[in-house]
mmCIF file of C-alpha atoms and ligand atoms in Angstrom:
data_model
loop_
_atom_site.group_PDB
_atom_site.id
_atom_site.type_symbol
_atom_site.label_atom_id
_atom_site.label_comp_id
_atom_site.label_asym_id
_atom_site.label_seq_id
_atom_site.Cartn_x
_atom_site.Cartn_y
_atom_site.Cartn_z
ATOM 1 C CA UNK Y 1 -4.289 -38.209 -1.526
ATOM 2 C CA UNK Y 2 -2.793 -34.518 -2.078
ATOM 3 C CA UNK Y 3 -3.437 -32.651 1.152
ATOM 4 C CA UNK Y 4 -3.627 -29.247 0.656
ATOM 5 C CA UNK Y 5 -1.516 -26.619 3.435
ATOM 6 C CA UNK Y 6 -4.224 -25.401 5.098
ATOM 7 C CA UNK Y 7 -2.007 -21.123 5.072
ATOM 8 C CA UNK Y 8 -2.643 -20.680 1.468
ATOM 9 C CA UNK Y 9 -6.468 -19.780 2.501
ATOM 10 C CA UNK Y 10 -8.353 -16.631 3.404
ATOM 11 C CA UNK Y 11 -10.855 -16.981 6.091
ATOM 12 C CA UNK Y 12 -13.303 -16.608 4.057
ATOM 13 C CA UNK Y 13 -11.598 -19.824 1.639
ATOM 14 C CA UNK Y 14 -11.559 -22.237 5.182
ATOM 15 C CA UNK Y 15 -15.284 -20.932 5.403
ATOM 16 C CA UNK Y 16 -16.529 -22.098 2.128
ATOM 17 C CA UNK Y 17 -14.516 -25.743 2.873
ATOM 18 C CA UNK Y 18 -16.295 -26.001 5.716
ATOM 19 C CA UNK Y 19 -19.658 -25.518 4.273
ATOM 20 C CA UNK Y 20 -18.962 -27.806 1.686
ATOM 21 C CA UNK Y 21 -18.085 -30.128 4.588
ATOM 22 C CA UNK Y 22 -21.661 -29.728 5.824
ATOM 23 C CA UNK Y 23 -19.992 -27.630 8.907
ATOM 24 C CA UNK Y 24 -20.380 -24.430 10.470
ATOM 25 C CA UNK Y 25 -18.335 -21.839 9.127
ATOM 26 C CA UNK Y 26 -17.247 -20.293 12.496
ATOM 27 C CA UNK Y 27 -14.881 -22.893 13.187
ATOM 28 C CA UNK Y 28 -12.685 -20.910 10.202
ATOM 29 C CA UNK Y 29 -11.781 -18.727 12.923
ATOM 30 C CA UNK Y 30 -11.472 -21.596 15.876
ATOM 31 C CA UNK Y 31 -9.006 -23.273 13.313
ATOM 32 C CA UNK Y 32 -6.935 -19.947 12.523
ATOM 33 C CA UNK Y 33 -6.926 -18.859 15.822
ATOM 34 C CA UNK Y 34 -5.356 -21.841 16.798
ATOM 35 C CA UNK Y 35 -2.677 -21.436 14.379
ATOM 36 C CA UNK Y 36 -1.854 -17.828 14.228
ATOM 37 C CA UNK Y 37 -2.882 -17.046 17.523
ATOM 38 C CA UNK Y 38 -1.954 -19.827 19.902
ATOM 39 C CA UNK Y 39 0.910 -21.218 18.182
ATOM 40 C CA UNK Y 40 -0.771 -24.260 17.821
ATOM 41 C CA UNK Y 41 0.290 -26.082 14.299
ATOM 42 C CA UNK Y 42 -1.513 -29.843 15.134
ATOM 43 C CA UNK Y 43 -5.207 -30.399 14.114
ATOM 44 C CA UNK Y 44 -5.417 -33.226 16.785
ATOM 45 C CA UNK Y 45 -4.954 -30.483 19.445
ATOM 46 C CA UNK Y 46 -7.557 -28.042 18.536
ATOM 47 C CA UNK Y 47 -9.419 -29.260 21.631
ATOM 48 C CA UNK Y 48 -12.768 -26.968 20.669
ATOM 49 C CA UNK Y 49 -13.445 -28.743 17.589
ATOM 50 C CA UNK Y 50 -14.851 -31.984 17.458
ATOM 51 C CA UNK Y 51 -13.048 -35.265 17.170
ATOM 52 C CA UNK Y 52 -14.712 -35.794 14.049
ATOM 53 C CA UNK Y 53 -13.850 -32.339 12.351
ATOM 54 C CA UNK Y 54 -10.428 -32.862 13.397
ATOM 55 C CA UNK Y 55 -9.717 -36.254 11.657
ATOM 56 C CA UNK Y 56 -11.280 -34.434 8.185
ATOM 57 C CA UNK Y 57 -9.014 -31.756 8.569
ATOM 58 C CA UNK Y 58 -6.085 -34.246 9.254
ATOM 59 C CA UNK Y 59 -6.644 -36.005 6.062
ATOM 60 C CA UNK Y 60 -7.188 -32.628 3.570
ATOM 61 C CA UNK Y 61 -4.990 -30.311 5.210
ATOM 62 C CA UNK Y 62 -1.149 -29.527 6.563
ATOM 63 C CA UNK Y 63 0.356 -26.766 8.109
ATOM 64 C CA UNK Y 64 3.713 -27.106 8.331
ATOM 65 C CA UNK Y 65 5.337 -28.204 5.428
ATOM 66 C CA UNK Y 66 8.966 -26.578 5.560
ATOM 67 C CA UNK Y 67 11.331 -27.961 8.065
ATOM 68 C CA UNK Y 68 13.778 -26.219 10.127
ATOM 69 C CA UNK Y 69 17.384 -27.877 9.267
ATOM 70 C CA UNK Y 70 19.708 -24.881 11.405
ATOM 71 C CA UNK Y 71 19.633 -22.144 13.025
ATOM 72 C CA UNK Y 72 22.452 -19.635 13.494
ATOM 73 C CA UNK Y 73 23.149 -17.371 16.252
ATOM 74 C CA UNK Y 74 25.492 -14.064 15.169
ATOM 75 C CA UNK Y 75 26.893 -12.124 18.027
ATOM 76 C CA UNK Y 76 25.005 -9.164 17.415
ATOM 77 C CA UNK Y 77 21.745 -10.992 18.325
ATOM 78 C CA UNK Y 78 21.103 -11.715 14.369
ATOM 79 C CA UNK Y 79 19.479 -15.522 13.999
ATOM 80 C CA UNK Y 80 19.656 -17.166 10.674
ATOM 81 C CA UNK Y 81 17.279 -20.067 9.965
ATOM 82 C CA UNK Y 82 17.989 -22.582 7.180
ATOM 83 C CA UNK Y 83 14.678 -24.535 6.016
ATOM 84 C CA UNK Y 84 14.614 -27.473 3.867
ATOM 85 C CA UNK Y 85 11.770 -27.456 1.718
ATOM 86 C CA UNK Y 86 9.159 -30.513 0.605
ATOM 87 C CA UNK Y 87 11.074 -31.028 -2.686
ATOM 88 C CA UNK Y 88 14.320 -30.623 -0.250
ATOM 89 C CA UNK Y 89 15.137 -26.827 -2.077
ATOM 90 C CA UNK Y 90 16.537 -24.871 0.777
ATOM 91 C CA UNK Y 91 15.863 -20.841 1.699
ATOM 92 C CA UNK Y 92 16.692 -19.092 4.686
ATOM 93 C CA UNK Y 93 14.994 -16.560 6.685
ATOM 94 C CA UNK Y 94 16.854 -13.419 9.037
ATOM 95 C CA UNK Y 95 15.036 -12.635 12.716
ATOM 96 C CA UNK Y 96 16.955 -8.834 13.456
ATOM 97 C CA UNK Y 97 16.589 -8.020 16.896
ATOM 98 C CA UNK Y 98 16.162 -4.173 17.561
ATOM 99 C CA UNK Y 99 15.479 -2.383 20.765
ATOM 100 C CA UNK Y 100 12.262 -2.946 21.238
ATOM 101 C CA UNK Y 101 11.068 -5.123 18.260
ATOM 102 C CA UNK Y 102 12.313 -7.927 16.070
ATOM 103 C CA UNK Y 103 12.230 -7.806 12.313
ATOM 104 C CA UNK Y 104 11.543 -10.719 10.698
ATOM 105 C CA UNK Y 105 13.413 -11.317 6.879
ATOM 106 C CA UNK Y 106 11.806 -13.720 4.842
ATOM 107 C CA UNK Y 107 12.779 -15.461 1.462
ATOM 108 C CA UNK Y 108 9.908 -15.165 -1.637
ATOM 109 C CA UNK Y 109 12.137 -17.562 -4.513
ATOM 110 C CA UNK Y 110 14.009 -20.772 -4.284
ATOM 111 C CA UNK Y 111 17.236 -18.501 -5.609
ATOM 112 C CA UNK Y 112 17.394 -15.665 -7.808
ATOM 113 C CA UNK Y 113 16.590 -14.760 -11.640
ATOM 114 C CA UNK Y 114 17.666 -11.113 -11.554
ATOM 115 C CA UNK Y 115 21.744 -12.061 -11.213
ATOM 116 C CA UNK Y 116 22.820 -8.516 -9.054
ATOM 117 C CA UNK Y 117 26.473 -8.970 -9.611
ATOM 118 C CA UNK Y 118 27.130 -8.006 -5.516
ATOM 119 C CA UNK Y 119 24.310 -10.363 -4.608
ATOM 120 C CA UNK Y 120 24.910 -13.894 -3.226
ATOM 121 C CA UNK Y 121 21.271 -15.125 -3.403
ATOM 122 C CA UNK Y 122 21.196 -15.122 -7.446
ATOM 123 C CA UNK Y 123 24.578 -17.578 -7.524
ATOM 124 C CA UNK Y 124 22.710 -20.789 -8.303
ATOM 125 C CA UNK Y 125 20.498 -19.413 -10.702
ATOM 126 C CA UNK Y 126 16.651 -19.553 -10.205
ATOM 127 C CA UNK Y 127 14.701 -22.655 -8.858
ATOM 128 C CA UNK Y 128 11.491 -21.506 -8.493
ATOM 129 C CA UNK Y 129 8.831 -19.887 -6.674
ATOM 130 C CA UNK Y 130 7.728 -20.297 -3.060
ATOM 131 C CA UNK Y 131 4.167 -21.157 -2.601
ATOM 132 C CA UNK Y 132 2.236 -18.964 -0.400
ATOM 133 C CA UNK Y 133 2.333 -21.072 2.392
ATOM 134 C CA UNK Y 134 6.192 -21.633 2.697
ATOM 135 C CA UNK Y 135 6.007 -17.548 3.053
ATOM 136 C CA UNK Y 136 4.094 -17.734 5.991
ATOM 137 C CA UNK Y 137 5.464 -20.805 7.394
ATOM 138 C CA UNK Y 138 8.745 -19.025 7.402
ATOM 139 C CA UNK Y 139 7.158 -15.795 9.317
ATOM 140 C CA UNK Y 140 5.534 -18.316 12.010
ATOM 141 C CA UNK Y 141 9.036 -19.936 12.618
ATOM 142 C CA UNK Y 142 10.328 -16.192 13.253
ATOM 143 C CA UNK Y 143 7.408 -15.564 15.191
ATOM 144 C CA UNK Y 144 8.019 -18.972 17.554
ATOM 145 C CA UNK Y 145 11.780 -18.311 17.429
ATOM 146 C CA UNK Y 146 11.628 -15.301 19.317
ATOM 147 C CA UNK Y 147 10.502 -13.775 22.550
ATOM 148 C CA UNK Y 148 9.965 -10.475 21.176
ATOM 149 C CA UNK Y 149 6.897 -9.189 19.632
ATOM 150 C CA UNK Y 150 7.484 -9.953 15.819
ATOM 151 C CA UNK Y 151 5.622 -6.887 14.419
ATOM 152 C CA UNK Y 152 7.861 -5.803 11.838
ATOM 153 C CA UNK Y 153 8.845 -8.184 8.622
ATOM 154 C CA UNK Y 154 10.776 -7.504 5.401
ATOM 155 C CA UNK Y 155 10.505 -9.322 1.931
ATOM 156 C CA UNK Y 156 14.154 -8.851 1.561
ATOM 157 C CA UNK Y 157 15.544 -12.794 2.183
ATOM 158 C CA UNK Y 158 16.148 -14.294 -1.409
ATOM 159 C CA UNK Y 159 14.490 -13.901 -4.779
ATOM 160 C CA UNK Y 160 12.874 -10.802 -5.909
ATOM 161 C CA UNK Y 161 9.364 -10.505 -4.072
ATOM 162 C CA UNK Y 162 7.528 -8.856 -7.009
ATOM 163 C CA UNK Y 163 8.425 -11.608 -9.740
ATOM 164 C CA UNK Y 164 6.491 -13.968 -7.170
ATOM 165 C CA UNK Y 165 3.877 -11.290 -6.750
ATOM 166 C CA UNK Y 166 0.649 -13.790 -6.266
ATOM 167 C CA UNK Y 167 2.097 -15.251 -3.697
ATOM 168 C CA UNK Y 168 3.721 -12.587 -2.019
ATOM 169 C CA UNK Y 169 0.363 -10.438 -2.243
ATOM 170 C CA UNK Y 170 -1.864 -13.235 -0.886
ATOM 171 C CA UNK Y 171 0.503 -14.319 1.636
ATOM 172 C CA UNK Y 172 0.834 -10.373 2.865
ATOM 173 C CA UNK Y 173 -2.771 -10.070 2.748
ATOM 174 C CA UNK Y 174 -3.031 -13.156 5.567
ATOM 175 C CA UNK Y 175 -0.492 -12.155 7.462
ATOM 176 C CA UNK Y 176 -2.125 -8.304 7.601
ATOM 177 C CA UNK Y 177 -5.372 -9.665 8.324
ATOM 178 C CA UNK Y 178 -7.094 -9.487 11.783
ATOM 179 C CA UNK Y 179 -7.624 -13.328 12.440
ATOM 180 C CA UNK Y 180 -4.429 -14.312 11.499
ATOM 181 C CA UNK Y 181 -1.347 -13.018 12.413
ATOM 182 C CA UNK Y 182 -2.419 -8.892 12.202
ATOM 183 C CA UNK Y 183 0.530 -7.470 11.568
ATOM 184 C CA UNK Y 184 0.012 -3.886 9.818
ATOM 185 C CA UNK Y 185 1.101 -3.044 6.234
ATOM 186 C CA UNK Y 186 2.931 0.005 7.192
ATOM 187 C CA UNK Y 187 5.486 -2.726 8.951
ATOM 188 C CA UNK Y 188 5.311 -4.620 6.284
ATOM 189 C CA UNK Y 189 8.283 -3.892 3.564
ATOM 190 C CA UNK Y 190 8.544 -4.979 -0.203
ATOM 191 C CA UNK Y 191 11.724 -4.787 -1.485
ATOM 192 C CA UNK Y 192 12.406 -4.468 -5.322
ATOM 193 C CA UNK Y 193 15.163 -4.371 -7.734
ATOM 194 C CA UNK Y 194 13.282 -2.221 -9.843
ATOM 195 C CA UNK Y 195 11.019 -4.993 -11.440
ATOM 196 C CA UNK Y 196 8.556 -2.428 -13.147
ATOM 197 C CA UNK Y 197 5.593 -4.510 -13.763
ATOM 198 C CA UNK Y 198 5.561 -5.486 -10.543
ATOM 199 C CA UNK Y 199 5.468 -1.866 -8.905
ATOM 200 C CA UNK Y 200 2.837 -1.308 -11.233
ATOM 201 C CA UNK Y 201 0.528 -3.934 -10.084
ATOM 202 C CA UNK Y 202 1.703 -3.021 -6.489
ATOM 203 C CA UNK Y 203 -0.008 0.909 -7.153
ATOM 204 C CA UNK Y 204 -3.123 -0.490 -7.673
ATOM 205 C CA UNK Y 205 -4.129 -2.799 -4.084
ATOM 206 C CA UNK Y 206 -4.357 0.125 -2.008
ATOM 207 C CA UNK Y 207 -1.898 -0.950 0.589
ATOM 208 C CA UNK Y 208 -0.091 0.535 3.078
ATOM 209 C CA UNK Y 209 2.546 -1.268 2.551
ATOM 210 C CA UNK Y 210 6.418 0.222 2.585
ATOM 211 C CA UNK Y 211 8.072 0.275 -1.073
ATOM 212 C CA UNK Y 212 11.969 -0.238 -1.012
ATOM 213 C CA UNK Y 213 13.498 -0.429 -4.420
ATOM 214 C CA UNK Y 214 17.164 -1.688 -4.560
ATOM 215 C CA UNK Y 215 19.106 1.484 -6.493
ATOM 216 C CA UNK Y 216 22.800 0.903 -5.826
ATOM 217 C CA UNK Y 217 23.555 3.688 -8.756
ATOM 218 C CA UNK Y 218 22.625 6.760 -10.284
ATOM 219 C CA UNK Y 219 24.021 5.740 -13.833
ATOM 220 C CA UNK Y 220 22.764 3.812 -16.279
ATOM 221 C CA UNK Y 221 26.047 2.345 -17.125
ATOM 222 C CA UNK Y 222 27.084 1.665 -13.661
ATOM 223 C CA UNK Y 223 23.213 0.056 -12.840
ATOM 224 C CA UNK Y 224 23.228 -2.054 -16.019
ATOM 225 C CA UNK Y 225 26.379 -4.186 -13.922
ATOM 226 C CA UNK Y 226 24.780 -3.723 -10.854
ATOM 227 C CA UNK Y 227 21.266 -4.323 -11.193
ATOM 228 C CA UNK Y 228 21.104 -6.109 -14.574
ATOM 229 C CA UNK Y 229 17.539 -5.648 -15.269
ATOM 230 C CA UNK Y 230 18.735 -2.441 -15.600
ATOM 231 C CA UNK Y 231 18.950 -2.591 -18.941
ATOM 232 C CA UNK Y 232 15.548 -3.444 -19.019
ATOM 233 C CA UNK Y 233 13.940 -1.267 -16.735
ATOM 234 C CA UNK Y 234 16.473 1.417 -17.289
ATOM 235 C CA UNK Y 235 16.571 4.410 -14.358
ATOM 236 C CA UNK Y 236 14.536 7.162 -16.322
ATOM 237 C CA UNK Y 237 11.820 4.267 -16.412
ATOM 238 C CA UNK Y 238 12.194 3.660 -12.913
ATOM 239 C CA UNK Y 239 11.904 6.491 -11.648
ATOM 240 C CA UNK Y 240 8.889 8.013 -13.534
ATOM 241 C CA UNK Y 241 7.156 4.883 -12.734
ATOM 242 C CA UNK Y 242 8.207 5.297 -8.560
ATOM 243 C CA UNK Y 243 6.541 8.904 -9.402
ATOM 244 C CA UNK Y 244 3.347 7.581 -10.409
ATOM 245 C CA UNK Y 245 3.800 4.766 -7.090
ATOM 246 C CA UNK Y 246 4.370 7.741 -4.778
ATOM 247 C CA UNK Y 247 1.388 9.821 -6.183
ATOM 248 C CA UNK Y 248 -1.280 6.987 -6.323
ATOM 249 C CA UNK Y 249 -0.084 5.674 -3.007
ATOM 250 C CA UNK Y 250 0.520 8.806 -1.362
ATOM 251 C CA UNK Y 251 3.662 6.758 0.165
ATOM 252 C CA UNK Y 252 7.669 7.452 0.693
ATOM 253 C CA UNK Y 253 9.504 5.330 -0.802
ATOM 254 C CA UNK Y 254 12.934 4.050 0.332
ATOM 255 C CA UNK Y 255 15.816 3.455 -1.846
ATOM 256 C CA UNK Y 256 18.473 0.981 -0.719
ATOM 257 C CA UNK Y 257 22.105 2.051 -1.748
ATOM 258 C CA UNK Y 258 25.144 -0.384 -1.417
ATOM 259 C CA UNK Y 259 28.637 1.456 -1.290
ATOM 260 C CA UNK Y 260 31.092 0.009 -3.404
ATOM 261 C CA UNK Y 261 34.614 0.790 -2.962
ATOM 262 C CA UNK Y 262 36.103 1.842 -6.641
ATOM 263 C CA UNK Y 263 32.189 1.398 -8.388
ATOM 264 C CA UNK Y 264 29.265 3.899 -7.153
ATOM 265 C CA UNK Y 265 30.685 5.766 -3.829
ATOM 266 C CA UNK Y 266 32.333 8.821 -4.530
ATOM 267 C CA UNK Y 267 30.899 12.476 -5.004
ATOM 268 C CA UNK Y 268 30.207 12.474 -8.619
ATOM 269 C CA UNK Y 269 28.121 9.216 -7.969
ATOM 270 C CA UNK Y 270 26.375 11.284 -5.064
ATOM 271 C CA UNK Y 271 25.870 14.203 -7.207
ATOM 272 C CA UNK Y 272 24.123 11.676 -9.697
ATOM 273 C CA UNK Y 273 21.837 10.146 -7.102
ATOM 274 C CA UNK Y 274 20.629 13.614 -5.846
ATOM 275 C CA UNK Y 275 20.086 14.777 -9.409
ATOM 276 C CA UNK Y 276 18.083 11.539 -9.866
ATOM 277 C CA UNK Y 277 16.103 12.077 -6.363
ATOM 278 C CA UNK Y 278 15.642 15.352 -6.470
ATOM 279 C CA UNK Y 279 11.778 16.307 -5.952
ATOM 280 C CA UNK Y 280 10.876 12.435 -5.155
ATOM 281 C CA UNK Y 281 9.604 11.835 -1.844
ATOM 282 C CA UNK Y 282 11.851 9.392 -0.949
ATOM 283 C CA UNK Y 283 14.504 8.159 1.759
ATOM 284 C CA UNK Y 284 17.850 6.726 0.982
ATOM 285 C CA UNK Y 285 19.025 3.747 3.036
ATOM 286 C CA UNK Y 286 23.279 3.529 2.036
ATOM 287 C CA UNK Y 287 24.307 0.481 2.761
ATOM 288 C CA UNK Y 288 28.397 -0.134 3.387
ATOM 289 C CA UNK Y 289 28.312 -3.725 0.662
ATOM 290 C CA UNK Y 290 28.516 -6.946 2.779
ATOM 291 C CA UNK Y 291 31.474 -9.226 1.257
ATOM 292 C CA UNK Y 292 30.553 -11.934 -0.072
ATOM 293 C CA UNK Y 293 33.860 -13.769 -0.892
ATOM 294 C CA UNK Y 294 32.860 -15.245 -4.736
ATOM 295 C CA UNK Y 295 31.974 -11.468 -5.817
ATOM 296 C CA UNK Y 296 35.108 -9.771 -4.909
ATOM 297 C CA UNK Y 297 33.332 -6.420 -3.885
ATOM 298 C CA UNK Y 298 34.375 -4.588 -0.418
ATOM 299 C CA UNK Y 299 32.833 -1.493 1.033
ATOM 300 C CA UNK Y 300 34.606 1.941 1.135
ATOM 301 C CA UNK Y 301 36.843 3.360 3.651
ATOM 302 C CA UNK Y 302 34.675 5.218 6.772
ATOM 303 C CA UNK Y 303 35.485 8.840 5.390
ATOM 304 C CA UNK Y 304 34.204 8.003 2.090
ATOM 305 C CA UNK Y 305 30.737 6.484 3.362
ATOM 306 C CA UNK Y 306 30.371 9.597 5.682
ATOM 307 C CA UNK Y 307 31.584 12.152 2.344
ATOM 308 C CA UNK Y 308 28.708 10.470 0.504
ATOM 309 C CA UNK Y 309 26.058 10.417 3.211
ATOM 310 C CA UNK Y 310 27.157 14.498 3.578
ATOM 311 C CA UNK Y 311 26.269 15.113 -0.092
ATOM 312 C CA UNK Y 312 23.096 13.833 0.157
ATOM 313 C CA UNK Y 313 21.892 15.425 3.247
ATOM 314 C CA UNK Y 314 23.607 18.712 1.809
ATOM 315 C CA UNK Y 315 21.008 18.301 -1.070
ATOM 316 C CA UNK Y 316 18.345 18.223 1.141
ATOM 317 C CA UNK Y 317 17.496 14.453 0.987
ATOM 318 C CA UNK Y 318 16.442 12.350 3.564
ATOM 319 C CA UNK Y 319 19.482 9.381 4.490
ATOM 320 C CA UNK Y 320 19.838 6.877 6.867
ATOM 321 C CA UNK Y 321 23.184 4.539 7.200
ATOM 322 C CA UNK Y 322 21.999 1.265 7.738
ATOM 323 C CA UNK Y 323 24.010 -0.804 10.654
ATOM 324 C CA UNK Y 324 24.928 -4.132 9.192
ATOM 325 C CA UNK Y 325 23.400 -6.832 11.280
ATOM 326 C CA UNK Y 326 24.450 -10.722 11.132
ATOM 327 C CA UNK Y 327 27.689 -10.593 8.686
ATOM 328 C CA UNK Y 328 29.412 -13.291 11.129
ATOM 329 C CA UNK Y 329 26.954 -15.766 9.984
ATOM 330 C CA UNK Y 330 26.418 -14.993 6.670
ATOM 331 C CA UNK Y 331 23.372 -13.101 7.203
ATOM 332 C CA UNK Y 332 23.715 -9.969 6.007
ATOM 333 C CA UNK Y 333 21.820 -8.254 3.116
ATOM 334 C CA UNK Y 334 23.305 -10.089 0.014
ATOM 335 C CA UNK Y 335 24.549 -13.118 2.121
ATOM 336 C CA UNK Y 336 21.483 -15.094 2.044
ATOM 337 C CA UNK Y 337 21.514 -17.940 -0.762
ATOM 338 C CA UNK Y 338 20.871 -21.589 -1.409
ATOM 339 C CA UNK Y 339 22.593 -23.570 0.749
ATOM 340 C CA UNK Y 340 25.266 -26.921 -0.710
ATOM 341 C CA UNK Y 341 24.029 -29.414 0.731
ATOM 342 C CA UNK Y 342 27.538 -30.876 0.551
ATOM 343 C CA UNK Y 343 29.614 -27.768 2.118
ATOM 344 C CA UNK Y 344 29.141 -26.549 5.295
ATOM 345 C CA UNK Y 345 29.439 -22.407 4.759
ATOM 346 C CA UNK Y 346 29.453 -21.924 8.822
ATOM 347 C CA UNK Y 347 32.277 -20.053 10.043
ATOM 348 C CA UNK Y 348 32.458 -21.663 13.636
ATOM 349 C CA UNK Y 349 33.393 -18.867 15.180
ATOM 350 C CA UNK Y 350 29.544 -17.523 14.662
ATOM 351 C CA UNK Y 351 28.790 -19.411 17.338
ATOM 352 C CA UNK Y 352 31.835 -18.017 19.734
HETATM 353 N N1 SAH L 1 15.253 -8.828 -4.911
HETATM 354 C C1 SAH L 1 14.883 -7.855 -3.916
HETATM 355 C C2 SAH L 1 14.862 -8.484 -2.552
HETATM 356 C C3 SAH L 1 16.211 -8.866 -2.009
HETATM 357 S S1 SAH L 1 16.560 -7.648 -0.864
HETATM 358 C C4 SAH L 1 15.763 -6.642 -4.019
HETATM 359 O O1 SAH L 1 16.664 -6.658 -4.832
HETATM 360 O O2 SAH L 1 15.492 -5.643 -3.359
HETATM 361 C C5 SAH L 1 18.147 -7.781 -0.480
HETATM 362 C C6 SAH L 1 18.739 -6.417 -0.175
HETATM 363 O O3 SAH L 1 20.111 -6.644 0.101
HETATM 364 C C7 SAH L 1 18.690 -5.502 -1.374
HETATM 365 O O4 SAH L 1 18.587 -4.140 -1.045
HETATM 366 C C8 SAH L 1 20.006 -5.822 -1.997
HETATM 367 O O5 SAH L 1 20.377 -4.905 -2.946
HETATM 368 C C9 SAH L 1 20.880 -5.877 -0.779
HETATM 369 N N2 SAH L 1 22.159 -6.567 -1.004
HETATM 370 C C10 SAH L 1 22.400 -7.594 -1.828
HETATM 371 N N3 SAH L 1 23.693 -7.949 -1.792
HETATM 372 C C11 SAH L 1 24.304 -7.122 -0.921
HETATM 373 C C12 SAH L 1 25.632 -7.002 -0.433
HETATM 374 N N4 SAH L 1 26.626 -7.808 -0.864
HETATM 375 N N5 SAH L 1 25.873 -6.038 0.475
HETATM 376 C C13 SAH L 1 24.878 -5.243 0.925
HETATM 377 N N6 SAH L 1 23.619 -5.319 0.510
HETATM 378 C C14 SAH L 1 23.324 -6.239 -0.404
#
């Protein structure tokens, strides 16, 4: 018999189940407490339901269906963890230790449609989509991994979060809610690569959700090689539609920005991105490009990263310069992808 994985429902879903069982519907919350709460991922040791409630849930419903195949220590504190999947896919999530917190990265695709020519995750092409449990099955593996309150979590691992957007927006909605794992939309970040139909949806929950949209150039003709669906969702597009986001939300959005050595990182390219910006309220994350051997693209000299960041704040917008976390192991924005099954990518000096 299928058995269904007992994360893809609401609450109010494991209520109406129960019902139907002929069983209280306040066990919903015994049964999610357990598992978001207590850490507890094993029906037979819910010890406050009965023996007989336990046994039906063992024969409808899993929890964990992912398995953890490695884990990856880099030495700035970085951990990578490599799942294998029920069909045996592979995806890897990122916990990113800060000074108080730990940010959790998690993958929303089995690879990558959108092809970003810097990108590692899109090399294999697109396998498919990740149901909305695997999502939160990956967030409660960060969440066991680490002593650290997890309270921060970023839909930046691989595939693009907003051409899965069911089961990215149902999967955020559990993980947001109260009896599950409660943490709050405004730590909660979607990034984009400037998938328009998707932002367009996104403008209409009424979430507080952070909005980071993947720029990486100011020019058409530079994005179109970048960012591919560029040339469908060209920049004017883009940004009138991260207008109408930023009104109807009321939010800042971020943009990321990779610096390219030779492609998008000196001034004329930062006098494009503040004419783009300008009037926006927006940040700017630059991003010095993480190598990714295949792709052939390295990051620009120090003076060059800190000429750019000096335009920008000279035009009176809002930059950050984003400390690259976990490049050792391969963990790095851009560095996440399907794993060989036959290779082993591990530098062994990661774990040195
Ligand atoms: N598809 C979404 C989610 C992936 S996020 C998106 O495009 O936003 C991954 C982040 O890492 C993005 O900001 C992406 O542009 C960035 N990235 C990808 N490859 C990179 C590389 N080689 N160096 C630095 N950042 C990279």
């Amino acid at each position: 018999m299928h058995k269904e994985n007992i994360l893809n429902l609401y609450l109010k879903e494991l209520e109406q189940v129960l019902v139907k069982w002929q069983y209280e519907k306040f066990h919903a919350r015994q049964i999610f407490t357990w598992i978001y709460k207590k850490d507890v991922r094993d029906f037979s040791r819910m010890s406050d339901l009965s023996a007989e409630l336990r046994k039906k849930l063992v024969d409808n419903f899993t929890i964990l269906d992912i398995e953890l195949l490695k884990q990856l220590e880099s030495r700035d504190g970085t951990r990578k963890l490599l799942f294998k999947l029920k069909d045996t896919n592979t995806i890897e999530a990122v916990n990113i230790p800060t000074e108080k917190r730990v940010t959790g990265c998690v993958s929303t695709q089995v690879g990558c449609k959108f092809g970003c020519s810097f990108c590692a995750s899109g090399m294999l092409g697109f396998k498919r989509n990740l149901e909305i449990s695997e999502i939160i099955e990956q967030v409660l593996f960060l969440k066991d991994e680490t002593d650290e309150r997890l309270n921060n979590l970023v839909f930046m691992g691989i595939g693009e979060p907003l051409d899965n957007y069911d089961n990215v927006l149902k999967a955020i909605r559990i993980i947001n809610a109260p009896w599950s794992l409660n943490i709050g939309a405004r730590k909660i970040t979607i990034s984009t690569c400037g998938f328009i139909p998707g932002i367009k949806r996104l403008m209409e929950e009424g979430l507080q959700l952070e909005l980071s949209v993947s720029l990486h150039a100011a020019e058409d003709k530079i994005r179109n090689i970048l960012v591919p669906i560029n040339k469908k969702y060209p920049l004017s597009e883009l940004t009138s539609t991260l207008k109408e986001y930023i009104k109807k939300t009321n939010r800042q959005v971020t943009f990321e920005y990779i610096l390219i050595e030779g492609v998008n990182s000196d001034i004329s390219s930062a006098k494009n991105l503040s004419r783009i910006l300008k009037g926006l309220n927006c940040k700017v994350n630059l991003i010095p490009c993480n190598s990714v051997e295949e792709l052939g693209y390295t990051p620009p000299g120090k003076l060059d990263i800190l000429l750019f960041k000096d335009h920008l704040i000279k035009s009176g917008i809002d930059v950050t310069l984003r400390i690259i976390r976990g490049r050792d192991i391969q963990a790095a924005c851009g560095q996440l992808r399907l794993e060989q099954p036959s290779a082993d990518p591990t530098p062994k000096k990661a774990f040195s």
